Coordinates of C-alpha atoms in Angstrom, one line a residue:
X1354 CA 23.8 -11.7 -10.0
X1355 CA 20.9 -9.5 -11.9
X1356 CA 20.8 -6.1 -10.4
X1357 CA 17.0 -6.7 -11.0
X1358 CA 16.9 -8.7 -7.7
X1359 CA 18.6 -6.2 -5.5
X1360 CA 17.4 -3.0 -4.2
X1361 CA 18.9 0.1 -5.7
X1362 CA 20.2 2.7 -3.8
X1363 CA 16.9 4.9 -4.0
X1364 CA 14.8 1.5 -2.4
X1365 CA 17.0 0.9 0.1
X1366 CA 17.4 4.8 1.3
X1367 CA 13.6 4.9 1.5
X1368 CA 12.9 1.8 3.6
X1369 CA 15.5 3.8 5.5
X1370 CA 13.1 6.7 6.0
X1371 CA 9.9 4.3 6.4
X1372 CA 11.6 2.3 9.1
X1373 CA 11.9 5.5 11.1
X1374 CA 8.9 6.6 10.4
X1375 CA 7.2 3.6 11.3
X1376 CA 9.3 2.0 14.4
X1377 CA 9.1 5.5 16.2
X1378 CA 6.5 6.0 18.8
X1379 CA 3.9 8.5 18.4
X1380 CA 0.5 9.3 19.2
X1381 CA -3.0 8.2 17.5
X1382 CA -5.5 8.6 19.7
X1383 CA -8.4 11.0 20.1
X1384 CA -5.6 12.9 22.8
X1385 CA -2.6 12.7 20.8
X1386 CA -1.5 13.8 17.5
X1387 CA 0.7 12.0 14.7
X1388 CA 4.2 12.7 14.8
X1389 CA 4.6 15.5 11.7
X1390 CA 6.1 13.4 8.8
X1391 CA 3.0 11.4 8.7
X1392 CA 1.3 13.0 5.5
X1393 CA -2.0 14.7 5.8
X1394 CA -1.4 17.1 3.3
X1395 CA -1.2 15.8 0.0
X1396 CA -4.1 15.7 -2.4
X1397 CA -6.8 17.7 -0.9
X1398 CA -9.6 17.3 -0.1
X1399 CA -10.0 14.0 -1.1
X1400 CA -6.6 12.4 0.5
X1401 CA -5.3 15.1 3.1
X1402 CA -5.5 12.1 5.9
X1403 CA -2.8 10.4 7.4
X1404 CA -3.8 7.1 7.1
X1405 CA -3.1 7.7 3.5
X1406 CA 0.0 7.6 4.4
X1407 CA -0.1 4.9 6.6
X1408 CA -1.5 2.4 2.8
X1409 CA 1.0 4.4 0.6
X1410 CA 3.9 3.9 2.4
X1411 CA 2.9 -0.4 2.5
X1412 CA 2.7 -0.7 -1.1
X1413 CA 6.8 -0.7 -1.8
X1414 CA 6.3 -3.6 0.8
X1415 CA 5.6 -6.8 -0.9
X1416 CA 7.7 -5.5 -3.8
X1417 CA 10.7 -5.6 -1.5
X1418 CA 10.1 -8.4 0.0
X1419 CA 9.7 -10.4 -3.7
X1420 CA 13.6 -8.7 -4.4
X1421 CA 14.7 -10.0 -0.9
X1422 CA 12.4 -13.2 -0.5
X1423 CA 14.6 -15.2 2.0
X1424 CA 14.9 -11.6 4.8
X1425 CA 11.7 -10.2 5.7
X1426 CA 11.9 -9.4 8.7
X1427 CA 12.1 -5.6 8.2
X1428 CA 9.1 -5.6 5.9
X1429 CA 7.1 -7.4 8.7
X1430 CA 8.1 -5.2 11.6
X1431 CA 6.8 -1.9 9.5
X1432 CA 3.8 -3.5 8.1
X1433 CA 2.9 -4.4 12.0
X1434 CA 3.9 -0.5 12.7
X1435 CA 1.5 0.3 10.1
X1436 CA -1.6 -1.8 10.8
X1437 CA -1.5 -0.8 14.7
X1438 CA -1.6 3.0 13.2
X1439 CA -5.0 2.0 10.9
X1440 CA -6.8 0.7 14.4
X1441 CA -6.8 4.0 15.5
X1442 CA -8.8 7.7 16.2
X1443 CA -6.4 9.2 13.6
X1444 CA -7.1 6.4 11.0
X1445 CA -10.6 6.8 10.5
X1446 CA -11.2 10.6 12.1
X1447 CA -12.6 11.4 8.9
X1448 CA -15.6 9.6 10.0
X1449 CA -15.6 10.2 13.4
X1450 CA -15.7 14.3 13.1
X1451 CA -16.9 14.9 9.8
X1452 CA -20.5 14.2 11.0
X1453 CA -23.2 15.7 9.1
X1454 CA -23.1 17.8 5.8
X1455 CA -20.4 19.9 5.5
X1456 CA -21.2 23.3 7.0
X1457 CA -18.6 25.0 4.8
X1458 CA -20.1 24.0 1.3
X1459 CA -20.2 27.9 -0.1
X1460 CA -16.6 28.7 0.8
X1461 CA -14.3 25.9 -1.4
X1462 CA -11.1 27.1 -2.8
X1463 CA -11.2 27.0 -6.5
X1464 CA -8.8 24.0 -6.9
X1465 CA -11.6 21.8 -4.8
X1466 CA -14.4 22.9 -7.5
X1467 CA -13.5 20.6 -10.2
X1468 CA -14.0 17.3 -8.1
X1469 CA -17.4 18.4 -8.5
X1470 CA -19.7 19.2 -10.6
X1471 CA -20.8 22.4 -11.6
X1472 CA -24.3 22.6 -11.4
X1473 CA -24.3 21.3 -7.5
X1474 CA -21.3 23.9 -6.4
X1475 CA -22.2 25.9 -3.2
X1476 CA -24.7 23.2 -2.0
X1477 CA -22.9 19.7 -2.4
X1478 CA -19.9 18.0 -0.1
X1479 CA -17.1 17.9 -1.7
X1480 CA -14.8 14.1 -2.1
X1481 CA -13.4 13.2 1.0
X1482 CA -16.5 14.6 3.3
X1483 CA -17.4 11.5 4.8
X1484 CA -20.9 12.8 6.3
X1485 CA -21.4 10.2 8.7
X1486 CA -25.0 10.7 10.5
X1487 CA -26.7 11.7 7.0
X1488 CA -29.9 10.0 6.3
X1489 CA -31.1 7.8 5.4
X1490 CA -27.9 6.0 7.2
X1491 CA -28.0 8.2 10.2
X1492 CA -25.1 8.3 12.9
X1493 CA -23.2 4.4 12.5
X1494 CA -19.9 4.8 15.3
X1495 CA -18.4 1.6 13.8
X1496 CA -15.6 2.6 11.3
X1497 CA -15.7 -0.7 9.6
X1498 CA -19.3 -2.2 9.9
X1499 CA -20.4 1.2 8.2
X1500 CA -22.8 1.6 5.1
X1501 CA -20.0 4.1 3.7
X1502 CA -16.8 4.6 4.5
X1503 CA -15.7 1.6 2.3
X1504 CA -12.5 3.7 1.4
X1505 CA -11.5 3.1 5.2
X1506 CA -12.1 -0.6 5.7
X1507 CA -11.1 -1.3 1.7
X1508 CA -7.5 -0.2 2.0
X1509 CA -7.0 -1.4 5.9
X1510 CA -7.5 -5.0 4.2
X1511 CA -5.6 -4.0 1.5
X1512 CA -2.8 -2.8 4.8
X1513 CA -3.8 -6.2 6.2
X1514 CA -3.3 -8.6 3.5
X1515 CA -0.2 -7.0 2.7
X1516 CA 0.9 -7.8 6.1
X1517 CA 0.0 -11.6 5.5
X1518 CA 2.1 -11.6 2.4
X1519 CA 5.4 -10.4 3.4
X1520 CA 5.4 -11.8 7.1
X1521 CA 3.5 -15.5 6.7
X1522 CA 2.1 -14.2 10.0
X1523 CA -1.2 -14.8 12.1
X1524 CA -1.5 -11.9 14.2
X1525 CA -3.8 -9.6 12.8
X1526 CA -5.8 -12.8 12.0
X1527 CA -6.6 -12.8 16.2
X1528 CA -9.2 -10.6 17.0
X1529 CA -8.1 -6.8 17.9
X1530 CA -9.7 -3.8 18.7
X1531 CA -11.0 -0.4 16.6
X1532 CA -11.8 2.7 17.4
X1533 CA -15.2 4.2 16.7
X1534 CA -17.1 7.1 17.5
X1535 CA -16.6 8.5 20.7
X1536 CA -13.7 6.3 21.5
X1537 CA -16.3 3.1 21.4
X1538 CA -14.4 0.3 20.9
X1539 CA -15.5 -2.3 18.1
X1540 CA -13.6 -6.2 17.5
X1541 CA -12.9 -7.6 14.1
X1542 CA -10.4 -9.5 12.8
X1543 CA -8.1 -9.4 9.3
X1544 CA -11.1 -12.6 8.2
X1545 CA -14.2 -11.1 9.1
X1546 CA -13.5 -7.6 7.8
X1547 CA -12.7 -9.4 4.4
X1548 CA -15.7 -11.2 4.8
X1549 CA -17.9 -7.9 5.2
X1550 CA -16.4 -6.6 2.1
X1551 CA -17.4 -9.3 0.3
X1552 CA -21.4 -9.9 1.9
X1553 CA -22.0 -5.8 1.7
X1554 CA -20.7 -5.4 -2.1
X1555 CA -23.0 -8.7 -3.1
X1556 CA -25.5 -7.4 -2.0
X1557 CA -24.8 -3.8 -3.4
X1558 CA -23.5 -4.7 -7.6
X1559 CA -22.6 -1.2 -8.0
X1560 CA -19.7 -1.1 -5.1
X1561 CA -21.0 0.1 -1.1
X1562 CA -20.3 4.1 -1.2
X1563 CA -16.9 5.4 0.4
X1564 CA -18.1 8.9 1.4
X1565 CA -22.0 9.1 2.1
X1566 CA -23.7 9.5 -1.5
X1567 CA -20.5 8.6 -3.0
X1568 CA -19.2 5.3 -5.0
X1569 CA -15.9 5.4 -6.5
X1570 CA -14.0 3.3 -8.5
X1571 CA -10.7 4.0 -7.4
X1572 CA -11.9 3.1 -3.7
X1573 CA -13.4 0.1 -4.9
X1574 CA -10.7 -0.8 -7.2
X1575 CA -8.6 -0.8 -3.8
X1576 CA -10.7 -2.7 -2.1
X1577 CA -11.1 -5.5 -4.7
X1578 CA -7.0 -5.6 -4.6
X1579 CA -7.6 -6.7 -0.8
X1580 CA -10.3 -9.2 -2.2
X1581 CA -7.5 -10.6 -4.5
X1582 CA -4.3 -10.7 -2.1
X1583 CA -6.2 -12.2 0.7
X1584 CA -7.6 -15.1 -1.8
X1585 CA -4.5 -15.5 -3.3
X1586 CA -2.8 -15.5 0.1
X1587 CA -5.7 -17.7 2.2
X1588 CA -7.1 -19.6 -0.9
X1589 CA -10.0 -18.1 -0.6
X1590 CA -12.7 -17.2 -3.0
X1591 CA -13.9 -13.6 -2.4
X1592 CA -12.7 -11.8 -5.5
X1593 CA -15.9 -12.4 -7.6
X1594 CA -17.7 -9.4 -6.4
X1595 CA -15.2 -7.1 -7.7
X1596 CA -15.4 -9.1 -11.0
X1597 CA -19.4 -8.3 -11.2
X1598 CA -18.3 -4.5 -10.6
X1599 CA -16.3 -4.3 -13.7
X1600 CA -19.1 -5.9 -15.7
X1601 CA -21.3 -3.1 -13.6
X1602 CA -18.7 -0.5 -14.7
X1603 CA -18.1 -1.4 -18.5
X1604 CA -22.4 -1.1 -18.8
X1605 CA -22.5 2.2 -16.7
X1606 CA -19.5 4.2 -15.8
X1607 CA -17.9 4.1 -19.0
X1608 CA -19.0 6.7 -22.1
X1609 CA -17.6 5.8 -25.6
X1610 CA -17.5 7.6 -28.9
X1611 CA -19.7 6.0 -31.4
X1612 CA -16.6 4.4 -32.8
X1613 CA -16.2 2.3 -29.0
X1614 CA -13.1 4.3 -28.2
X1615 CA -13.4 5.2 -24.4
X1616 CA -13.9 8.9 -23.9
X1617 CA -14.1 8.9 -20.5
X1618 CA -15.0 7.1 -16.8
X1619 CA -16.9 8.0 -14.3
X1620 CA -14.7 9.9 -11.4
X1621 CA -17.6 8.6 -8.9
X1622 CA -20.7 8.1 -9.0
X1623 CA -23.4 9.6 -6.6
X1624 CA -26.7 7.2 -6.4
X1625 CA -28.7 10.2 -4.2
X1626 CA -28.2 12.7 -7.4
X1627 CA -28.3 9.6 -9.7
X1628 CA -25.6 11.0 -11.4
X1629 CA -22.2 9.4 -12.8
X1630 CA -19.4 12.4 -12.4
X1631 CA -16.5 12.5 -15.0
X1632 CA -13.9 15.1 -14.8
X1633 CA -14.2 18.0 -17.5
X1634 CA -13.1 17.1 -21.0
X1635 CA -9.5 18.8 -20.6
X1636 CA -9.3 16.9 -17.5
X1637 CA -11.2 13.5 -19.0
X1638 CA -8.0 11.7 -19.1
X1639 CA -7.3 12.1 -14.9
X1640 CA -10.8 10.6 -14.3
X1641 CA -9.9 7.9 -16.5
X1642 CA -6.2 6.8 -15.2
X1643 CA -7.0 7.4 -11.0
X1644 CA -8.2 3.8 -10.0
X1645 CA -5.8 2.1 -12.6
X1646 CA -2.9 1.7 -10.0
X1647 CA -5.4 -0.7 -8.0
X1648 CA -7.8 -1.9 -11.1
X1649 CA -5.2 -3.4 -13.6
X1650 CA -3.4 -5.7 -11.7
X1651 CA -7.6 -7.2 -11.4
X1652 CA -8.8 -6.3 -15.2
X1653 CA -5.5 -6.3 -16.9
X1654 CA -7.6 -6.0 -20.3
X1655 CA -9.9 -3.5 -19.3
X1656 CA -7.7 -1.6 -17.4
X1657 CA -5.0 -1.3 -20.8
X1658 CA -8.4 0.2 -22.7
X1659 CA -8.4 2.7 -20.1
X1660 CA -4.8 3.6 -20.0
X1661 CA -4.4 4.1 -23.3
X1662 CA -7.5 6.2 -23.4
X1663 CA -6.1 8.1 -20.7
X1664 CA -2.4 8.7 -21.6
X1665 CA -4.3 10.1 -25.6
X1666 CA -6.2 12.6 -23.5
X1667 CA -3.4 14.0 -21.4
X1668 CA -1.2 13.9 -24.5
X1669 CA 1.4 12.1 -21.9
X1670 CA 2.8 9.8 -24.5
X1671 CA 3.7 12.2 -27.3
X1672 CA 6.6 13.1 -27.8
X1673 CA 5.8 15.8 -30.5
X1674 CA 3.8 18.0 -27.6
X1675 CA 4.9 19.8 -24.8
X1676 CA 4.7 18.2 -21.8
X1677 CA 1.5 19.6 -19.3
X1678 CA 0.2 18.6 -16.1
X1679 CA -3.4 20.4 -15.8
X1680 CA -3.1 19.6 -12.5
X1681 CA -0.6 20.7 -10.1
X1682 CA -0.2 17.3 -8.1
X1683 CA 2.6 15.7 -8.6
X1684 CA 0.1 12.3 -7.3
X1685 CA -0.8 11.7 -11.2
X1686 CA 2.2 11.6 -13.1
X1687 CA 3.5 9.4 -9.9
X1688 CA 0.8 6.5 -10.4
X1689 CA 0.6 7.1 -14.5
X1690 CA 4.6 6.7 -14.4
X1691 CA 4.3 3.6 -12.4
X1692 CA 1.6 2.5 -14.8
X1693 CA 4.1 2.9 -17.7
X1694 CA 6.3 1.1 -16.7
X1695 CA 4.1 -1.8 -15.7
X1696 CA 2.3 -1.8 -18.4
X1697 CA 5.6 -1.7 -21.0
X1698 CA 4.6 1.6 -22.4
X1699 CA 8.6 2.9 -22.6
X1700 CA 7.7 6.0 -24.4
X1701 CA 5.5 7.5 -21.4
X1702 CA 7.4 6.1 -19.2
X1703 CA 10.8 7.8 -20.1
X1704 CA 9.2 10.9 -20.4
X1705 CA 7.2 11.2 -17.6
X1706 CA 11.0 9.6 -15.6
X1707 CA 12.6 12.7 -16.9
X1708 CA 9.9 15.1 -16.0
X1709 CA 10.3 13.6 -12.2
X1710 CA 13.7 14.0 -12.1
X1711 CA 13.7 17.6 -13.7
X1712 CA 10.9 18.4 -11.0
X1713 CA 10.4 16.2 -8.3
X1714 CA 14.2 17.1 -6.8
X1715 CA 14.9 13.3 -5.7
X1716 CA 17.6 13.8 -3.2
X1717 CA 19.2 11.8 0.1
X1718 CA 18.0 13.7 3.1
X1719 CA 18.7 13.4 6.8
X1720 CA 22.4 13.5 9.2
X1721 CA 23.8 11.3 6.6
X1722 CA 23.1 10.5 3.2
X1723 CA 21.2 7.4 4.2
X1724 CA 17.4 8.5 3.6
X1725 CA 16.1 9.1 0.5
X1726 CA 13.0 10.6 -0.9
X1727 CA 11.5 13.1 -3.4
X1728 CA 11.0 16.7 -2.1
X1729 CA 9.1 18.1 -4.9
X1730 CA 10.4 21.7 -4.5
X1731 CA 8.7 22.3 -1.5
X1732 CA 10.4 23.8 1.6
X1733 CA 9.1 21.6 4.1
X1734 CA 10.4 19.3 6.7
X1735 CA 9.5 16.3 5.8
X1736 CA 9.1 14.3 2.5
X1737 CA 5.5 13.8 1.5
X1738 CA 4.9 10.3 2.4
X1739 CA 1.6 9.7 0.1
X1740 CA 3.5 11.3 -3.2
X1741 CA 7.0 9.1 -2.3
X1742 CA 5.0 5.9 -1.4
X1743 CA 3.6 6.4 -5.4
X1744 CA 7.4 7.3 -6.5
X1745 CA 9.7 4.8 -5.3
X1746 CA 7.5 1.8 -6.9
X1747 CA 9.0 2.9 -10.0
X1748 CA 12.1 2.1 -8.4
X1749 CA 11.7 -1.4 -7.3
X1750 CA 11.4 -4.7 -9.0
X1751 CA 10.7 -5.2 -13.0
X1752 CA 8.4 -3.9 -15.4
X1753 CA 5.3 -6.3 -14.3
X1754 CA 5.9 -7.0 -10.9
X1755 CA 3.7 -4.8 -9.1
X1756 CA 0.8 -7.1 -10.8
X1757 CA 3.1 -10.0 -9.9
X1758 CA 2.1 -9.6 -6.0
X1759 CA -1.4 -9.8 -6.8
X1760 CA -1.5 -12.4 -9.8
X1761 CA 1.1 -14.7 -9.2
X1762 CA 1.7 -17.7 -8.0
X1763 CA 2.0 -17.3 -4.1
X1764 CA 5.9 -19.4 -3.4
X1765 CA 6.8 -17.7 -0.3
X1766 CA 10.1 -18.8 0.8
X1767 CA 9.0 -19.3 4.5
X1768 CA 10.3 -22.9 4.3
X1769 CA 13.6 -22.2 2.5
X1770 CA 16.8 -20.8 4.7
X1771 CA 16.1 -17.7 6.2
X1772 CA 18.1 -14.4 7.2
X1773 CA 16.9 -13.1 10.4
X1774 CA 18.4 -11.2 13.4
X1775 CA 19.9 -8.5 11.0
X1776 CA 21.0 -5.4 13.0
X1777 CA 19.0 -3.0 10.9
X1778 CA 18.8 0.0 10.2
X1779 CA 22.6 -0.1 10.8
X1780 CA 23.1 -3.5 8.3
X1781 CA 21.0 -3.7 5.5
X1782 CA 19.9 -6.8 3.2
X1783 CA 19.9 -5.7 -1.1
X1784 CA 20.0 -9.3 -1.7
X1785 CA 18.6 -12.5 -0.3
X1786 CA 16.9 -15.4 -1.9
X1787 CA 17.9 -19.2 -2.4
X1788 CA 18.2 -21.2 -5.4
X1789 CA 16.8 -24.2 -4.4
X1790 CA 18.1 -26.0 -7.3
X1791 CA 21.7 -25.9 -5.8
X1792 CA 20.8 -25.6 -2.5
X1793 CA 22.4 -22.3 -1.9
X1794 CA 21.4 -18.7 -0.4
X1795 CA 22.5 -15.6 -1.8
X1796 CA 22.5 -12.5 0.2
X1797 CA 24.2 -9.3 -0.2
X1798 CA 24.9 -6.4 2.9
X1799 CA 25.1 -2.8 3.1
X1800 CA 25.7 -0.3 5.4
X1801 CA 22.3 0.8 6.1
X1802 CA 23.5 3.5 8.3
X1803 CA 26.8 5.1 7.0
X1804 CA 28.0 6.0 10.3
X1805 CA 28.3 2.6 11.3
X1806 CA 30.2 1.6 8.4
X1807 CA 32.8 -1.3 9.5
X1808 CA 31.2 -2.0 13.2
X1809 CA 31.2 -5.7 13.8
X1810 CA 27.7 -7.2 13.5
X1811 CA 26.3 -10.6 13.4
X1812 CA 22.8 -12.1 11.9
X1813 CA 21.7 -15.7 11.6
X1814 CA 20.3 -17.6 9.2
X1815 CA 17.6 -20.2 10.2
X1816 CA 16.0 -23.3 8.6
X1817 CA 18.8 -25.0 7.4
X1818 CA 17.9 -28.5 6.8
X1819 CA 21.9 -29.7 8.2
X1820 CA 23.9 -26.5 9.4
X1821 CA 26.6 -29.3 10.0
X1822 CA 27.1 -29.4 6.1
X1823 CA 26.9 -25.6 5.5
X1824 CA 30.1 -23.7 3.3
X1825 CA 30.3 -20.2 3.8
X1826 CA 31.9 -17.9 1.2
X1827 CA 31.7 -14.0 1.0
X1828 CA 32.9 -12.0 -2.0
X1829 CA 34.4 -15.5 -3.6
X1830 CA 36.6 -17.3 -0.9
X1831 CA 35.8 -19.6 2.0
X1832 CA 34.6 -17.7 5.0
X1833 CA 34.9 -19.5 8.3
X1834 CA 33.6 -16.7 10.8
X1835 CA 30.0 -18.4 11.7
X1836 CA 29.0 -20.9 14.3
X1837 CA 26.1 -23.2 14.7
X1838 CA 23.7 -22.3 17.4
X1839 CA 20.4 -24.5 17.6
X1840 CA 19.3 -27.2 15.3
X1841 CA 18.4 -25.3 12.2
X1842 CA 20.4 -22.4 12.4
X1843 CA 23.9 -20.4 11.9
X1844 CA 25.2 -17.4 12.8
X1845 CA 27.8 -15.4 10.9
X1846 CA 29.9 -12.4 12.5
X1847 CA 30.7 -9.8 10.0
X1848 CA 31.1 -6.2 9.5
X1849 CA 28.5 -3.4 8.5
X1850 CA 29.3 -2.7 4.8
X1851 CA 28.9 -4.9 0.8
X1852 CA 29.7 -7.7 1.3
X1853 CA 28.3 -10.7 -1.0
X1854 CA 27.7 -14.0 0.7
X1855 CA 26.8 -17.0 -0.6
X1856 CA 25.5 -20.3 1.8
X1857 CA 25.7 -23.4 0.2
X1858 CA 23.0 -25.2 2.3
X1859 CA 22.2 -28.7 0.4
X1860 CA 23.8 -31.1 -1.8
X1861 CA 22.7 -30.5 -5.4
X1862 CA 20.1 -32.5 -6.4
X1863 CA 18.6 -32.1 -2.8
X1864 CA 15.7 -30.1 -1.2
X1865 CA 14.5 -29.3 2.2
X1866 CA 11.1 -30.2 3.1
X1867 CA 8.0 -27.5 2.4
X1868 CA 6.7 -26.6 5.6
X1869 CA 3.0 -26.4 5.2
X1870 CA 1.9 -23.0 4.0
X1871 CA -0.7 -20.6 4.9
X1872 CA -4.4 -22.8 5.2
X1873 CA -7.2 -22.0 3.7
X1874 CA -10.0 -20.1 5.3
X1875 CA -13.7 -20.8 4.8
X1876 CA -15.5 -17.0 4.3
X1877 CA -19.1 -16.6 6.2
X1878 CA -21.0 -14.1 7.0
X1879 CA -18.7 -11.4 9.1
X1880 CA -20.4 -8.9 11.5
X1881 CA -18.6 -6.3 13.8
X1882 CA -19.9 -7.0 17.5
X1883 CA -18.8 -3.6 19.9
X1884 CA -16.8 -4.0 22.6
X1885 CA -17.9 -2.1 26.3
X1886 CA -16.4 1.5 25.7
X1887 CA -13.2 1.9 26.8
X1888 CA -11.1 5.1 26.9
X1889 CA -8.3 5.3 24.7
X1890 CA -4.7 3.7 25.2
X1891 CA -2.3 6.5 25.6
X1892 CA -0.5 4.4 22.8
X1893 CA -3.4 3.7 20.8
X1894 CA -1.5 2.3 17.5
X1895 CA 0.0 -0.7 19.5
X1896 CA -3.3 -2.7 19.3
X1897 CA -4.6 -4.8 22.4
X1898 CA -3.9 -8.3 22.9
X1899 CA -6.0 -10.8 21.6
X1900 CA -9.4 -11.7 23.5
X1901 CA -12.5 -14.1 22.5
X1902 CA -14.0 -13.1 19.6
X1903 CA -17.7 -12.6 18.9
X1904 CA -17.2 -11.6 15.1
X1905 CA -17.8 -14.1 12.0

């Protein structure tokens, strides 16, 4: 079997990390406090929240879960972990303290200076200042149904339709609850939130601003992905307004030499000042590259003209020039090395590979050599879950299939044989998927958990169409240790370590039965109605149960 549809050793020591990260209990309200490997560090000030963290750590999600299609279970249990986080104080406190201009606006550190630009230094907010209360807007306690703050609600869908696309779920499609200013409590769903997106950018062509005064293309370009996944998950039809931005963006955030060669694109663009800012021409090339993680899968076309404009200003793809990084973030050359590699471009992408592993210090961390993540020289406790989130993409799947989430042709394997009922994070799954076409499932274990290496475990595997007819073989030879419990399913006893199985489920020649697959929803308009006020859950991130809802 192709290594390509396994995880390596790297993927599966991170989903190690993320599972803790993610399944352990901690704190998100307006009384509590995120447990410290949450990352609100990383990329100041535009990104030093952690529900950064919270979208970065998601997007190695559906990846996995297109290597393992037939087991995700895991996936689905950390998304869930991950969305209940978002619905939180902590997700959007951003807006919910930052209220105002910024008080502070003489006293940046230099490194903050170049997001902006020069001639409005000492009297401007810098990226990441939401300003909620600012006029004309004035004070707007709903996170969501906000005229800014689209880089919140943007990558929550993005969080939410990810969710829908490696679990097959419904539950963040039921009405839940999130928290707004002073701990007012506001209802949406994963539907109506989509369908603000979509009413508030129609009627706004230039993209709804993320910060007061601020529209940016990266937020936007994030935003639009959630647009995409949730059509291509739902069969919906939302997606056009992002498709009228890029037309907006080609005629107005773009500047070209007189030869038609990009030169650079606008970092944001700030509607109050009427002004388009692009990073200085040393730094052209950043401005250029930071939304083309989110925009190319959307513009493949357009987004390759930017890369390549990119890469020529940073001088990343020579290999005649030293190798610098401007900027000391190690955020760039993550994304710009995952964009190599999607986009085919070898030469940048070994070379920025080899800078990562010269500099980045990718190690396995933790009791046992279990976890894994990139430590980028610093000395602290924790790996930076925003940077590592960007890191381990490179890691996963084939050149191409981070655009294969968001372009393809959705063939989830709901309907096929399923592995569930795996004893992780002490057995782990590298390999599972059917070939329908001899009716048989491959899946391959590992001891997730080193220290549990050789324990007797058992999993199951459910929607068989006959369970009567079923051969079991691991590593080559008949394996008889498996029962049939229920209808539809088996389960096999085993013990934690690689072991190779393979089910032969069906007769060649024969196919089980699609079960009917996600339905379509009709978008309308989508409005956030507020709850009564409530005080905050102790637990905040577990969200409430479903109630009526008065959205949509």
């Amino acid at each position: 079997m192709s290594e390509a549809l396994e995880l390596n050793q790297r993927a599966r020591g991170w989903l190690r990390f993320i599972w803790d990260k993610a399944t352990t209990e901690d704190d998100w309200s307006s009384t509590g406090d995120p447990l410290p490997w949450w990352d609100r560090t990383s990329t100041a000030p535009m990104c030093a929240f952690p529900r950064f963290d919270l979208s970065e750590t998601s997007y190695a999600l559906p990846l996995m879960a297109d290597q393992t299609p037939a087991w995700r279970e895991v996936y689905t249990e950390i998304a869930d972990q991950l969305v209940g986080r978002y619905t939180t104080f902590w997700a959007a406190i951003d807006w919910l303290t930052l209220i105002g201009p910024d008080p502070n606006q003489r006293n940046y550190p230099p490194e903050w200076l170049v997001w902006m630009p020069e001639q409005l230094r000492g009297h401007y907010n810098p990226p990441g200042w939401t300003a909620n209360g600012v006029k004309p807007w004035g004070l707007q306690p709903d996170p969501i149904a906000a005229d800014g703050n689209l880089f919140f609600r943007g990558f929550f869908n993005l969080l939410l339709s990810t969710y829908s696309y490696v679990s097959g779920d419904e539950k963040w499609e039921r009405p839940f609850k999130v928290t707004g200013y002073n701990n007012r409590l506001f209802d949406w769903t994963q539907h109506s939130i989509t369908g603000f997106i979509e009413n508030q950018w129609a009627e706004r062509p230039q993209g709804p601003h993320c910060e007061n005064t601020k529209i940016w293309p990266y937020c936007l370009s994030a935003a639009g992905l959630s647009l995409q996944l949730h059509d291509k998950v739902f069969s919906t039809s939302t997606h056009w307004v992002y498709d009228q931005w890029i037309d907006y963006a080609k005629k107005y955030f773009v500047k070209r030499s007189r030869g038609g060669n990009i030169e650079s694109f606008a970092f944001y663009y700030d509607p109050i000042e009427k002004m388009a800012y692009s990073m200085p021409d040393k730094l052209a090339g950043y401005g250029t590259l930071a939304p083309l993680f989110y925009l190319y899968p959307q513009a493949p076309e357009f987004g390759r003209e930017l890369y390549e404009s990119g890469i020529q200003q940073l001088g990343w793809n020579s290999r005649k020039d030293n190798f610098v990084q401007p900027i000391d973030d190690p955020r760039w050359l993550s994304m710009v090395l995952m964009l190599a590699r999607e986009l085919g471009d070898v030469t940048t992408e070994q070379r920025l590979a080899s800078v990562a592993e010269r500099e980045f210090d990718p190690n396995f961390f933790g009791d046992d050599p279990d976890r894994f993540a990139w430590r980028f020289g610093l000395e602290e406790p924790y790996p930076r879950g925003q940077l590592n989130g960007l890191m381990i993409l490179s890691e996963i799947g084939e050149p191409g299939a981070w655009s294969q989430v968001y372009n393809g042709s959705y063939t989830p394997q709901f309907h096929l044989p399923t592995v569930e009922g795996v004893d992780f994070p002490s057995l782990g799954i590298s390999e599972a998927h059917n070939d329908e076409a001899t009716g048989q499932l491959h899946v391959t274990t590992y001891a997730a958990t080193s220290a549990d290496s050789g324990n007797e475990t058992s999993w199951r595997v459910t929607q068989l169409p006959d369970p009567e007819s079923v051969t079991v073989y691991r590593d080559g030879s008949i394996f008889t240790h498996w029962k049939r419990i229920g209808d539809k399913s088996i389960e096999i006893k085993s013990t934690i370590g690689t072991d190779r199985f393979r089910i032969v489920w069906s007769a060649p020649g024969k196919t089980s039965k699609p079960l009917a697959g996600k339905k379509s929803i009709v978008m309308g308009a989508a409005r956030s109605s507020e709850a009564s006020p409530t005080s905050a859950p102790t637990k905040q991130y577990r969200p409430a149960a479903p109630s009526s809802c008065s959205c949509c």
